[in-house]
Amino acid sequence: MGEDLEKLKQRLPLLDYLRQQNWSARPTGHGVEFVGLCPLHAETRPSFYVNARKNLFYCHGCGQGGDLIRFVELSRHLSFRQSLTYLERQSAPADPAAVLQQASAFYQQQLDRYPEARQYLEQRGVRDLTLIRELQIGYAPGGSLRRHLLAQGYSLDLLQHTGLVNPQGHDTLYQRIVFPCCQDSRIVNLYGRSIGTAFAHRFLAGAKGDLVAWESVRQFPSVILVEGMFDLAVLWQAGFRHATCSLGTHLNRDQFRQLCDRPRTVYLTFDVDANGSGQQAAQGLAHRLRAQDITTRRVLLPPGHDPNSFFVQGGDARQFHSLLEEALS
Ligand SMILES: [Zn+2]
């Protein structure tokens, strides 16, 4: 612990940290000493001194002094332990998966605070609380993620790099139900479904990851493939745990490879939309899967339906089961 502390302080010198926080200072003429306005109390004449060699500060105005950890405790009103966590994040190499994980956890906490979010889920037929937790469904109200993550010590650079915050500095996801997208069990993206008037589907920059929950689905000899997360949620809720989701009708290379990783039957259950695009995509995919010796069945929902609307409008597990049995080969 003591040793880690020393390493942390070496990795992130006090003076560097203060400069990152926009502290401006001038050398006092004593070589390693700098002076500037105190960040801890209001003053007009500089009385905050930093000794760069000793890595310590002292303010003659408010009498506070100490090392980097002490400075973070005082300036951010954190405990010793919280300050350490904060500083470790500040000085660690940027890890997009970690920040996406934090964002997803934050969004999950918001779900209960916004009645409109739960109402939307209800409207899409998603009611089972265990399932909501299992799929890590969250809600992005918009306007509060950036502050939350900055306070945790993540840099604005990293937030913008992951796309959580847009180039203008605002939360990217706004009034959207949020699902994490994973690759090898790490979150690589977030998918947000608008509950308002904004464009329905939104991903952050970057890859959309694996087939959803593939680790638990791949063991089944036959799987149901759907294009949307709300399709998946209602199918799981109805007991069809061998359903997975490609988040759109176009499978990326990894998702396609996953479907082909052993002999199985794939029930393609894409939307039956008026322009026929869902079924066209299903036919194209069936063709490519058959070339890999995968048995395919095309499930035909009633016109105008996707699996979600089928269940929301009163369809039940028994009826969906008959659709699977009648699926076209
Ligand atoms: Zn002071």
Short mmCIF file of C-alpha atoms and ligand atoms in Angstrom, two decimals:
data_model
loop_
_atom_site.label_atom_id
_atom_site.label_comp_id
_atom_site.label_asym_id
_atom_site.label_seq_id
_atom_site.Cartn_x
_atom_site.Cartn_y
_atom_site.Cartn_z
CA MET A 1 0.00 0.00 0.00
CA GLY A 2 2.68 2.51 1.06
CA GLU A 3 4.77 1.53 -1.92
CA ASP A 4 1.82 1.87 -4.33
CA LEU A 5 1.19 5.29 -2.90
CA GLU A 6 4.75 6.38 -3.61
CA LYS A 7 4.54 5.00 -7.14
CA LEU A 8 1.29 6.83 -7.74
CA LYS A 9 2.81 10.09 -6.56
CA GLN A 10 5.83 9.58 -8.80
CA ARG A 11 3.63 8.76 -11.77
CA LEU A 12 1.57 11.88 -11.25
CA PRO A 13 3.69 14.68 -9.75
CA LEU A 14 1.75 17.26 -7.74
CA LEU A 15 2.84 20.11 -10.00
CA ASP A 16 1.70 18.25 -13.14
CA TYR A 17 -1.62 17.49 -11.52
CA LEU A 18 -2.15 21.13 -10.52
CA ARG A 19 -1.30 22.29 -14.03
CA GLN A 20 -3.80 19.81 -15.48
CA GLN A 21 -6.34 21.52 -13.22
CA ASN A 22 -5.33 24.85 -14.80
CA TRP A 23 -3.36 26.11 -11.83
CA SER A 24 -1.01 28.82 -13.06
CA ALA A 25 2.14 29.55 -11.15
CA ARG A 26 5.47 31.26 -11.42
CA PRO A 27 8.82 30.08 -10.09
CA THR A 28 9.82 31.82 -6.87
CA GLY A 29 13.47 31.90 -7.82
CA HIS A 30 14.38 29.12 -5.40
CA GLY A 31 14.81 26.55 -8.17
CA VAL A 32 12.14 23.99 -7.47
CA GLU A 33 9.54 26.23 -5.83
CA PHE A 34 6.43 27.67 -7.49
CA VAL A 35 3.80 30.06 -6.23
CA GLY A 36 0.27 30.89 -7.40
CA LEU A 37 -3.24 31.64 -6.23
CA CYS A 38 -4.55 29.07 -3.76
CA PRO A 39 -7.09 26.66 -5.33
CA LEU A 40 -8.41 25.89 -1.83
CA HIS A 41 -9.46 29.34 -0.68
CA ALA A 42 -10.39 32.64 -2.31
CA GLU A 43 -7.50 35.10 -2.51
CA THR A 44 -6.14 37.85 -4.73
CA ARG A 45 -2.45 37.61 -3.83
CA PRO A 46 -0.62 34.32 -4.39
CA SER A 47 0.22 32.44 -1.21
CA PHE A 48 0.05 28.84 -2.43
CA TYR A 49 3.53 27.30 -2.71
CA VAL A 50 4.54 24.03 -4.37
CA ASN A 51 7.90 22.39 -3.89
CA ALA A 52 8.36 20.27 -7.00
CA ARG A 53 11.25 18.23 -5.59
CA LYS A 54 9.52 17.35 -2.33
CA ASN A 55 6.20 17.04 -4.18
CA LEU A 56 4.44 19.04 -1.43
CA PHE A 57 2.27 22.16 -1.21
CA TYR A 58 1.68 24.75 1.50
CA CYS A 59 -0.65 27.75 1.58
CA HIS A 60 0.23 30.66 3.84
CA GLY A 61 -3.32 32.01 3.46
CA CYS A 62 -5.41 29.06 4.68
CA GLY A 63 -2.67 27.07 6.35
CA GLN A 64 -3.37 23.89 4.39
CA GLY A 65 -0.51 21.76 3.20
CA GLY A 66 0.53 18.25 2.26
CA ASP A 67 1.00 15.96 -0.71
CA LEU A 68 -1.04 15.20 -3.83
CA ILE A 69 -3.49 12.91 -2.01
CA ARG A 70 -4.10 15.59 0.64
CA PHE A 71 -4.69 18.15 -2.08
CA VAL A 72 -7.28 15.93 -3.77
CA GLU A 73 -8.99 15.23 -0.44
CA LEU A 74 -9.30 18.97 0.23
CA SER A 75 -10.11 20.20 -3.25
CA ARG A 76 -12.62 17.47 -4.21
CA HIS A 77 -13.99 16.78 -0.72
CA LEU A 78 -13.13 13.10 -0.93
CA SER A 79 -11.97 10.63 1.69
CA PHE A 80 -8.41 9.34 1.58
CA ARG A 81 -9.52 6.13 -0.13
CA GLN A 82 -11.77 7.93 -2.63
CA SER A 83 -8.89 10.27 -3.46
CA LEU A 84 -6.68 7.29 -4.22
CA THR A 85 -9.25 5.75 -6.55
CA TYR A 86 -9.73 9.11 -8.23
CA LEU A 87 -5.99 9.57 -8.75
CA GLU A 88 -5.47 6.03 -9.96
CA ARG A 89 -8.03 6.72 -12.69
CA GLN A 90 -6.38 10.02 -13.53
CA SER A 91 -2.98 8.44 -13.97
CA ALA A 92 -3.98 5.06 -15.42
CA PRO A 93 -3.70 4.44 -19.14
CA ALA A 94 -7.08 5.19 -20.75
CA ASP A 95 -9.32 2.13 -20.69
CA PRO A 96 -12.46 2.54 -22.82
CA ALA A 97 -14.02 -0.70 -21.50
CA ALA A 98 -13.77 0.52 -17.89
CA VAL A 99 -15.41 3.84 -18.61
CA LEU A 100 -18.16 2.20 -20.69
CA GLN A 101 -18.76 -0.17 -17.77
CA GLN A 102 -19.11 2.80 -15.41
CA ALA A 103 -21.43 4.56 -17.84
CA SER A 104 -23.60 1.45 -18.13
CA ALA A 105 -23.77 1.12 -14.32
CA PHE A 106 -24.74 4.78 -14.03
CA TYR A 107 -27.48 4.41 -16.64
CA GLN A 108 -28.84 1.34 -14.86
CA GLN A 109 -29.14 3.37 -11.66
CA GLN A 110 -31.10 6.06 -13.51
CA LEU A 111 -33.78 3.65 -14.70
CA ASP A 112 -35.69 3.77 -11.42
CA ARG A 113 -35.47 7.54 -11.13
CA TYR A 114 -37.29 8.34 -14.35
CA PRO A 115 -40.89 7.10 -14.51
CA GLU A 116 -40.97 7.80 -18.26
CA ALA A 117 -38.25 5.19 -18.78
CA ARG A 118 -40.08 2.45 -16.88
CA GLN A 119 -43.26 3.44 -18.66
CA TYR A 120 -41.56 2.99 -22.02
CA LEU A 121 -40.29 -0.46 -21.05
CA GLU A 122 -43.79 -1.37 -19.91
CA GLN A 123 -45.15 -0.20 -23.25
CA ARG A 124 -42.63 -2.45 -25.04
CA GLY A 125 -43.75 -5.36 -22.89
CA VAL A 126 -40.61 -5.55 -20.75
CA ARG A 127 -41.74 -5.98 -17.15
CA ASP A 128 -39.63 -8.64 -15.50
CA LEU A 129 -37.24 -6.89 -13.09
CA THR A 130 -34.83 -9.81 -13.01
CA LEU A 131 -34.63 -9.71 -16.79
CA ILE A 132 -34.10 -5.94 -16.81
CA ARG A 133 -31.15 -6.43 -14.48
CA GLU A 134 -29.83 -9.43 -16.38
CA LEU A 135 -29.82 -7.54 -19.68
CA GLN A 136 -28.33 -4.54 -17.84
CA ILE A 137 -30.98 -2.24 -19.24
CA GLY A 138 -30.48 1.38 -18.25
CA TYR A 139 -31.75 4.84 -19.02
CA ALA A 140 -29.82 7.86 -20.28
CA PRO A 141 -31.71 10.97 -19.21
CA GLY A 142 -29.03 13.10 -20.90
CA GLY A 143 -27.03 15.88 -19.31
CA SER A 144 -25.74 14.07 -16.22
CA LEU A 145 -23.28 11.38 -17.36
CA ARG A 146 -20.41 13.70 -18.18
CA ARG A 147 -20.44 15.29 -14.71
CA HIS A 148 -20.70 11.88 -13.03
CA LEU A 149 -17.73 10.41 -14.90
CA LEU A 150 -15.51 13.49 -14.62
CA ALA A 151 -16.08 13.43 -10.85
CA GLN A 152 -14.86 9.84 -10.89
CA GLY A 153 -11.58 10.96 -12.39
CA TYR A 154 -12.08 10.02 -16.06
CA SER A 155 -10.71 12.55 -18.49
CA LEU A 156 -12.90 14.45 -20.93
CA ASP A 157 -10.60 13.13 -23.67
CA LEU A 158 -11.51 9.55 -22.82
CA LEU A 159 -15.22 10.36 -22.62
CA GLN A 160 -15.05 11.90 -26.08
CA HIS A 161 -12.88 9.09 -27.42
CA THR A 162 -15.49 6.50 -26.39
CA GLY A 163 -18.25 8.69 -27.82
CA LEU A 164 -20.08 8.95 -24.48
CA VAL A 165 -19.64 12.69 -24.77
CA ASN A 166 -19.91 14.38 -28.17
CA PRO A 167 -17.35 16.82 -29.63
CA GLN A 168 -19.43 19.73 -28.30
CA GLY A 169 -18.97 18.33 -24.78
CA HIS A 170 -22.51 17.06 -24.18
CA ASP A 171 -23.78 13.59 -23.30
CA THR A 172 -24.34 11.71 -26.55
CA LEU A 173 -27.22 9.56 -25.32
CA TYR A 174 -30.24 11.62 -24.44
CA GLN A 175 -33.62 10.24 -23.34
CA ARG A 176 -32.75 6.75 -24.46
CA ILE A 177 -33.15 3.27 -23.04
CA VAL A 178 -29.62 1.88 -22.99
CA PHE A 179 -28.28 -1.65 -23.57
CA PRO A 180 -24.59 -2.53 -23.29
CA CYS A 181 -22.97 -4.25 -26.29
CA CYS A 182 -20.24 -6.70 -25.31
CA GLN A 183 -17.30 -8.39 -26.95
CA ASP A 184 -15.61 -11.21 -25.04
CA SER A 185 -17.65 -10.14 -21.98
CA ARG A 186 -16.31 -6.57 -22.05
CA ILE A 187 -18.54 -3.65 -22.93
CA VAL A 188 -17.44 -2.18 -26.26
CA ASN A 189 -20.44 -0.02 -27.09
CA LEU A 190 -23.80 1.17 -25.89
CA TYR A 191 -27.02 1.03 -27.86
CA GLY A 192 -29.64 3.65 -27.08
CA ARG A 193 -33.30 3.47 -28.11
CA SER A 194 -34.98 6.86 -28.12
CA ILE A 195 -38.12 7.14 -26.02
CA GLY A 196 -38.83 10.57 -27.50
CA THR A 197 -38.96 12.05 -30.97
CA ALA A 198 -35.24 11.70 -31.78
CA PHE A 199 -34.03 9.15 -34.33
CA ALA A 200 -34.89 5.73 -32.89
CA HIS A 201 -31.56 3.89 -32.92
CA ARG A 202 -28.20 5.14 -31.79
CA PHE A 203 -24.85 3.52 -31.12
CA LEU A 204 -21.68 5.15 -29.89
CA ALA A 205 -18.75 5.19 -32.30
CA GLY A 206 -17.09 1.81 -32.81
CA ALA A 207 -17.97 -1.84 -33.26
CA LYS A 208 -21.30 -3.25 -32.05
CA GLY A 209 -19.70 -6.34 -30.53
CA ASP A 210 -20.81 -9.97 -30.31
CA LEU A 211 -24.21 -11.55 -30.66
CA VAL A 212 -26.06 -10.64 -27.48
CA ALA A 213 -25.55 -13.06 -24.58
CA TRP A 214 -23.86 -15.49 -26.93
CA GLU A 215 -22.06 -17.31 -24.11
CA SER A 216 -25.37 -18.51 -22.69
CA VAL A 217 -27.10 -19.05 -26.05
CA ARG A 218 -24.41 -20.89 -27.99
CA GLN A 219 -24.96 -24.16 -26.09
CA PHE A 220 -28.40 -24.65 -27.71
CA PRO A 221 -28.70 -26.85 -30.82
CA SER A 222 -31.13 -24.34 -32.30
CA VAL A 223 -31.13 -20.59 -31.79
CA ILE A 224 -33.54 -17.79 -32.63
CA LEU A 225 -31.92 -14.72 -34.18
CA VAL A 226 -33.69 -11.37 -33.90
CA GLU A 227 -32.61 -7.89 -34.94
CA GLY A 228 -33.67 -5.78 -31.97
CA MET A 229 -33.03 -5.76 -28.22
CA PHE A 230 -36.72 -5.37 -27.42
CA ASP A 231 -37.42 -8.45 -29.56
CA LEU A 232 -34.86 -10.34 -27.52
CA ALA A 233 -36.21 -9.09 -24.19
CA VAL A 234 -39.79 -10.24 -24.80
CA LEU A 235 -38.63 -13.60 -26.16
CA TRP A 236 -36.52 -14.26 -23.08
CA GLN A 237 -39.40 -13.14 -20.93
CA ALA A 238 -41.65 -15.67 -22.69
CA GLY A 239 -39.12 -18.41 -21.97
CA PHE A 240 -37.25 -18.54 -25.30
CA ARG A 241 -33.80 -18.38 -23.74
CA HIS A 242 -32.18 -19.64 -26.94
CA ALA A 243 -32.80 -16.26 -28.60
CA THR A 244 -29.94 -13.92 -29.46
CA CYS A 245 -29.76 -10.55 -31.16
CA SER A 246 -27.53 -9.08 -33.86
CA LEU A 247 -28.58 -5.42 -33.26
CA GLY A 248 -29.66 -4.78 -36.82
CA THR A 249 -30.08 -7.09 -39.81
CA HIS A 250 -26.45 -6.83 -40.84
CA LEU A 251 -24.20 -9.22 -38.92
CA ASN A 252 -20.60 -8.20 -38.46
CA ARG A 253 -17.88 -10.73 -39.17
CA ASP A 254 -17.60 -11.90 -35.53
CA GLN A 255 -21.35 -12.33 -35.17
CA PHE A 256 -21.52 -14.37 -38.38
CA ARG A 257 -18.64 -16.56 -37.21
CA GLN A 258 -20.35 -17.13 -33.88
CA LEU A 259 -23.52 -18.40 -35.55
CA CYS A 260 -21.40 -20.85 -37.54
CA ASP A 261 -19.20 -22.09 -34.70
CA ARG A 262 -20.93 -25.51 -34.60
CA PRO A 263 -23.70 -27.31 -36.48
CA ARG A 264 -27.04 -25.84 -35.45
CA THR A 265 -30.38 -24.61 -36.69
CA VAL A 266 -30.90 -20.86 -36.84
CA TYR A 267 -34.43 -19.44 -36.80
CA LEU A 268 -34.15 -16.07 -38.54
CA THR A 269 -36.85 -13.91 -37.02
CA PHE A 270 -36.46 -10.50 -38.59
CA ASP A 271 -39.12 -7.83 -38.94
CA VAL A 272 -41.87 -8.30 -41.49
CA ASP A 273 -41.94 -4.69 -42.62
CA ALA A 274 -43.87 -3.16 -45.48
CA ASN A 275 -40.83 -2.57 -47.70
CA GLY A 276 -39.65 -6.14 -47.23
CA SER A 277 -36.15 -5.15 -46.09
CA GLY A 278 -36.19 -7.41 -43.01
CA GLN A 279 -37.14 -10.48 -45.03
CA GLN A 280 -34.69 -9.62 -47.78
CA ALA A 281 -31.92 -9.45 -45.22
CA ALA A 282 -33.09 -12.75 -43.72
CA GLN A 283 -32.96 -14.46 -47.13
CA GLY A 284 -29.49 -13.16 -47.85
CA LEU A 285 -28.23 -14.26 -44.45
CA ALA A 286 -29.89 -17.71 -44.80
CA HIS A 287 -28.03 -18.17 -48.06
CA ARG A 288 -24.67 -17.32 -46.49
CA LEU A 289 -25.33 -19.51 -43.44
CA ARG A 290 -26.30 -22.52 -45.56
CA ALA A 291 -22.98 -22.21 -47.36
CA GLN A 292 -21.42 -22.83 -43.91
CA ASP A 293 -23.58 -25.95 -43.35
CA ILE A 294 -25.92 -24.21 -40.94
CA THR A 295 -29.58 -25.18 -41.14
CA THR A 296 -31.79 -22.11 -41.46
CA ARG A 297 -35.49 -21.49 -40.95
CA ARG A 298 -37.19 -18.22 -41.77
CA VAL A 299 -39.90 -17.37 -39.24
CA LEU A 300 -42.80 -15.47 -40.76
CA LEU A 301 -44.51 -13.16 -38.34
CA PRO A 302 -47.86 -11.60 -39.31
CA PRO A 303 -47.38 -8.64 -41.73
CA GLY A 304 -46.18 -5.44 -40.08
CA HIS A 305 -44.85 -7.23 -37.01
CA ASP A 306 -41.56 -7.84 -35.29
CA PRO A 307 -41.23 -10.28 -32.38
CA ASN A 308 -41.67 -7.42 -29.91
CA SER A 309 -44.95 -6.14 -31.35
CA PHE A 310 -46.15 -9.73 -31.74
CA PHE A 311 -45.92 -10.27 -27.98
CA VAL A 312 -46.96 -6.75 -27.00
CA GLN A 313 -50.17 -7.11 -29.03
CA GLY A 314 -51.20 -10.25 -27.22
CA GLY A 315 -49.20 -13.02 -28.87
CA ASP A 316 -48.12 -15.70 -26.40
CA ALA A 317 -45.43 -18.35 -26.13
CA ARG A 318 -47.66 -21.09 -27.56
CA GLN A 319 -48.48 -19.00 -30.66
CA PHE A 320 -44.85 -18.10 -31.19
CA HIS A 321 -43.98 -21.75 -30.85
CA SER A 322 -46.34 -22.58 -33.73
CA LEU A 323 -44.63 -19.89 -35.82
CA LEU A 324 -41.30 -21.63 -35.19
CA GLU A 325 -42.82 -24.94 -36.25
CA GLU A 326 -44.21 -23.39 -39.44
CA ALA A 327 -40.98 -21.59 -40.28
CA LEU A 328 -39.86 -21.80 -43.91
CA SER A 329 -36.78 -23.79 -44.71
ZN ZN B 1 -5.09 28.59 0.78
#
